[in-house]
Amino acid sequence: AIIISLLFVGLQMRQSDRTARAQIHQQIADAYNSMILTSSIDGGVLFRVALSEKGIEEIQDEDLDNLSALLVTWYKWFENAYFQHKNGFLTDEYFEAYRRHMIAVYHRPAVQIWWRARGFVFAPELRAILESSSPPAGAKTLRKLVQDLGSTDPAAIPADTP
């Protein structure tokens, strides 16, 4: 009876761990979706600036604080994903997708300018990952990718294009 009880407790703990992992995955996705919806209120201007190749020249001075708030939110989201991975709640494969996205965004000109002023508010481990990273090889904006391919046909775009 004791062995059966221990097996039952072990199965319950395993199911509890799976449930916790699923909840964390969902919470991270929900936070990202909320961030996207909130930042699209201005027509997505801040996201376009953050991800553009131009930097912050095209943004109005009064919107710089909004851009900073967006980027703090974005990188706190990445920081959360990093710590969930470090604590074993996100698999290596799942976190790798976040890491690649985080690094690609980090190497955008506007983000680089902002990071120099605000990067200190993030965990040293996250800063080390970002500051020691290289821009993704061949990464292009969607517009540049379409221009280079000369097509908006999804079949014309190679799989795993950065």
mmCIF file of C-alpha atoms in Angstrom:
data_model
loop_
_atom_site.group_PDB
_atom_site.id
_atom_site.type_symbol
_atom_site.label_atom_id
_atom_site.label_comp_id
_atom_site.label_asym_id
_atom_site.label_seq_id
_atom_site.Cartn_x
_atom_site.Cartn_y
_atom_site.Cartn_z
ATOM 1 C CA ALA A 1 0.000 0.000 0.000
ATOM 2 C CA ILE A 2 2.874 2.354 0.778
ATOM 3 C CA ILE A 3 4.477 1.708 -2.617
ATOM 4 C CA ILE A 4 1.176 2.352 -4.397
ATOM 5 C CA SER A 5 0.732 5.574 -2.413
ATOM 6 C CA LEU A 6 4.242 6.731 -3.331
ATOM 7 C CA LEU A 7 3.621 5.953 -7.008
ATOM 8 C CA PHE A 8 0.361 7.904 -6.866
ATOM 9 C CA VAL A 9 2.092 10.904 -5.238
ATOM 10 C CA GLY A 10 4.840 10.726 -7.860
ATOM 11 C CA LEU A 11 2.279 10.749 -10.685
ATOM 12 C CA GLN A 12 0.479 13.692 -9.097
ATOM 13 C CA MET A 13 3.742 15.632 -8.819
ATOM 14 C CA ARG A 14 4.556 14.912 -12.471
ATOM 15 C CA GLN A 15 1.126 16.124 -13.583
ATOM 16 C CA SER A 16 1.479 19.213 -11.387
ATOM 17 C CA ASP A 17 4.832 19.997 -13.030
ATOM 18 C CA ARG A 18 3.299 19.659 -16.513
ATOM 19 C CA THR A 19 0.431 21.934 -15.516
ATOM 20 C CA ALA A 20 2.830 24.564 -14.140
ATOM 21 C CA ARG A 21 4.879 24.476 -17.355
ATOM 22 C CA ALA A 22 1.773 24.855 -19.497
ATOM 23 C CA GLN A 23 0.593 27.804 -17.391
ATOM 24 C CA ILE A 24 3.959 29.527 -17.728
ATOM 25 C CA HIS A 25 3.948 29.057 -21.510
ATOM 26 C CA GLN A 26 0.453 30.531 -21.649
ATOM 27 C CA GLN A 27 1.319 33.455 -19.370
ATOM 28 C CA ILE A 28 4.308 34.377 -21.523
ATOM 29 C CA ALA A 29 2.191 34.199 -24.679
ATOM 30 C CA ASP A 30 -0.592 36.251 -23.052
ATOM 31 C CA ALA A 31 1.891 38.914 -21.932
ATOM 32 C CA TYR A 32 3.319 39.166 -25.436
ATOM 33 C CA ASN A 33 -0.130 39.427 -27.013
ATOM 34 C CA SER A 34 -1.124 42.120 -24.538
ATOM 35 C CA MET A 35 2.041 44.057 -25.299
ATOM 36 C CA ILE A 36 1.408 43.828 -29.044
ATOM 37 C CA LEU A 37 -2.205 44.994 -28.679
ATOM 38 C CA THR A 38 -1.295 47.886 -26.390
ATOM 39 C CA SER A 39 1.494 49.115 -28.621
ATOM 40 C CA SER A 40 -0.646 48.927 -31.743
ATOM 41 C CA ILE A 41 -2.920 51.678 -30.410
ATOM 42 C CA ASP A 42 -0.684 54.278 -32.059
ATOM 43 C CA GLY A 43 -0.938 52.471 -35.368
ATOM 44 C CA GLY A 44 2.174 50.454 -34.626
ATOM 45 C CA VAL A 45 4.477 53.452 -35.077
ATOM 46 C CA LEU A 46 6.583 52.532 -32.065
ATOM 47 C CA PHE A 47 7.080 48.958 -33.229
ATOM 48 C CA ARG A 48 8.033 50.162 -36.698
ATOM 49 C CA VAL A 49 10.576 52.544 -35.205
ATOM 50 C CA ALA A 50 11.955 49.919 -32.833
ATOM 51 C CA LEU A 51 12.394 47.400 -35.636
ATOM 52 C CA SER A 52 13.436 49.704 -38.459
ATOM 53 C CA GLU A 53 16.910 50.040 -39.843
ATOM 54 C CA LYS A 54 16.771 53.840 -39.483
ATOM 55 C CA GLY A 55 16.874 54.346 -35.736
ATOM 56 C CA ILE A 56 14.903 56.935 -33.793
ATOM 57 C CA GLU A 57 15.204 59.870 -36.172
ATOM 58 C CA GLU A 58 11.651 59.423 -37.465
ATOM 59 C CA ILE A 59 9.960 59.505 -34.044
ATOM 60 C CA GLN A 60 8.654 62.690 -32.467
ATOM 61 C CA ASP A 61 10.319 63.789 -29.232
ATOM 62 C CA GLU A 62 7.101 63.363 -27.256
ATOM 63 C CA ASP A 63 6.940 59.712 -28.359
ATOM 64 C CA LEU A 64 10.430 58.820 -27.146
ATOM 65 C CA ASP A 65 9.106 58.059 -23.650
ATOM 66 C CA ASN A 66 6.468 55.780 -25.175
ATOM 67 C CA LEU A 67 9.151 54.007 -27.193
ATOM 68 C CA SER A 68 11.228 53.568 -24.049
ATOM 69 C CA ALA A 69 8.224 52.139 -22.185
ATOM 70 C CA LEU A 70 7.557 49.730 -25.053
ATOM 71 C CA LEU A 71 11.147 48.521 -25.065
ATOM 72 C CA VAL A 72 11.256 48.124 -21.272
ATOM 73 C CA THR A 73 8.100 46.026 -21.497
ATOM 74 C CA TRP A 74 9.505 44.022 -24.379
ATOM 75 C CA TYR A 75 12.787 43.244 -22.658
ATOM 76 C CA LYS A 76 11.139 42.517 -19.301
ATOM 77 C CA TRP A 77 9.091 39.957 -21.238
ATOM 78 C CA PHE A 78 12.330 38.464 -22.624
ATOM 79 C CA GLU A 79 13.894 38.606 -19.176
ATOM 80 C CA ASN A 80 10.941 36.666 -17.760
ATOM 81 C CA ALA A 81 11.307 34.018 -20.471
ATOM 82 C CA TYR A 82 15.050 33.791 -19.675
ATOM 83 C CA PHE A 83 14.423 33.173 -15.973
ATOM 84 C CA GLN A 84 11.613 30.698 -16.677
ATOM 85 C CA HIS A 85 14.098 28.789 -18.861
ATOM 86 C CA LYS A 86 16.861 29.048 -16.282
ATOM 87 C CA ASN A 87 14.496 27.634 -13.647
ATOM 88 C CA GLY A 88 13.552 24.721 -15.887
ATOM 89 C CA PHE A 89 10.058 25.825 -16.890
ATOM 90 C CA LEU A 90 10.840 26.455 -20.568
ATOM 91 C CA THR A 91 12.571 23.832 -22.665
ATOM 92 C CA ASP A 92 15.797 24.653 -24.470
ATOM 93 C CA GLU A 93 13.996 24.456 -27.807
ATOM 94 C CA TYR A 94 11.204 26.792 -26.717
ATOM 95 C CA PHE A 95 13.594 29.311 -25.179
ATOM 96 C CA GLU A 96 15.863 29.252 -28.240
ATOM 97 C CA ALA A 97 13.051 30.809 -30.284
ATOM 98 C CA TYR A 98 12.747 33.610 -27.712
ATOM 99 C CA ARG A 99 16.521 34.069 -27.616
ATOM 100 C CA ARG A 100 16.808 34.430 -31.397
ATOM 101 C CA HIS A 101 13.961 36.971 -31.435
ATOM 102 C CA MET A 102 15.430 38.872 -28.494
ATOM 103 C CA ILE A 103 18.832 39.129 -30.181
ATOM 104 C CA ALA A 104 17.382 40.136 -33.554
ATOM 105 C CA VAL A 105 15.456 42.991 -31.929
ATOM 106 C CA TYR A 106 18.439 43.979 -29.784
ATOM 107 C CA HIS A 107 20.586 44.645 -32.857
ATOM 108 C CA ARG A 108 18.169 47.183 -34.383
ATOM 109 C CA PRO A 109 19.586 50.754 -34.365
ATOM 110 C CA ALA A 110 16.848 52.331 -32.222
ATOM 111 C CA VAL A 111 17.103 49.526 -29.680
ATOM 112 C CA GLN A 112 20.881 49.904 -29.509
ATOM 113 C CA ILE A 113 20.520 53.606 -28.697
ATOM 114 C CA TRP A 114 17.880 52.897 -26.066
ATOM 115 C CA TRP A 115 19.872 49.997 -24.556
ATOM 116 C CA ARG A 116 22.874 52.233 -23.911
ATOM 117 C CA ALA A 117 20.662 54.458 -21.763
ATOM 118 C CA ARG A 118 18.395 51.841 -20.142
ATOM 119 C CA GLY A 119 20.083 48.442 -20.322
ATOM 120 C CA PHE A 120 21.233 48.752 -16.723
ATOM 121 C CA VAL A 121 17.686 48.019 -15.449
ATOM 122 C CA PHE A 122 17.910 44.388 -16.593
ATOM 123 C CA ALA A 123 19.464 41.336 -14.995
ATOM 124 C CA PRO A 124 23.200 40.972 -15.560
ATOM 125 C CA GLU A 125 22.708 37.542 -17.169
ATOM 126 C CA LEU A 126 20.306 38.943 -19.767
ATOM 127 C CA ARG A 127 22.640 41.861 -20.464
ATOM 128 C CA ALA A 128 25.531 39.430 -20.960
ATOM 129 C CA ILE A 129 23.534 37.364 -23.476
ATOM 130 C CA LEU A 130 22.581 40.425 -25.480
ATOM 131 C CA GLU A 131 25.792 42.408 -25.263
ATOM 132 C CA SER A 132 27.929 39.425 -26.302
ATOM 133 C CA SER A 133 25.645 38.501 -29.211
ATOM 134 C CA SER A 134 26.135 39.135 -32.902
ATOM 135 C CA PRO A 135 23.393 40.260 -35.258
ATOM 136 C CA PRO A 136 21.647 37.288 -36.864
ATOM 137 C CA ALA A 137 23.305 36.437 -40.159
ATOM 138 C CA GLY A 138 21.210 37.540 -43.078
ATOM 139 C CA ALA A 139 18.391 38.964 -40.945
ATOM 140 C CA LYS A 140 16.172 41.268 -42.979
ATOM 141 C CA THR A 141 13.071 43.302 -42.407
ATOM 142 C CA LEU A 142 9.988 41.800 -44.030
ATOM 143 C CA ARG A 143 9.945 44.653 -46.568
ATOM 144 C CA LYS A 144 13.574 43.999 -47.534
ATOM 145 C CA LEU A 145 12.911 40.280 -47.830
ATOM 146 C CA VAL A 146 9.966 40.872 -50.166
ATOM 147 C CA GLN A 147 11.996 43.392 -52.196
ATOM 148 C CA ASP A 148 14.896 40.974 -52.551
ATOM 149 C CA LEU A 149 12.648 38.095 -53.547
ATOM 150 C CA GLY A 150 10.542 40.249 -55.827
ATOM 151 C CA SER A 151 7.423 38.452 -54.644
ATOM 152 C CA THR A 152 4.858 38.332 -51.865
ATOM 153 C CA ASP A 153 4.052 34.719 -52.762
ATOM 154 C CA PRO A 154 4.705 32.618 -49.617
ATOM 155 C CA ALA A 155 5.932 29.746 -51.798
ATOM 156 C CA ALA A 156 8.775 31.974 -53.050
ATOM 157 C CA ILE A 157 10.152 32.551 -49.553
ATOM 158 C CA PRO A 158 12.646 29.886 -48.441
ATOM 159 C CA ALA A 159 11.877 28.148 -45.134
ATOM 160 C CA ASP A 160 13.745 29.421 -42.069
ATOM 161 C CA THR A 161 14.581 32.741 -43.723
ATOM 162 C CA PRO A 162 15.938 34.996 -40.938
#
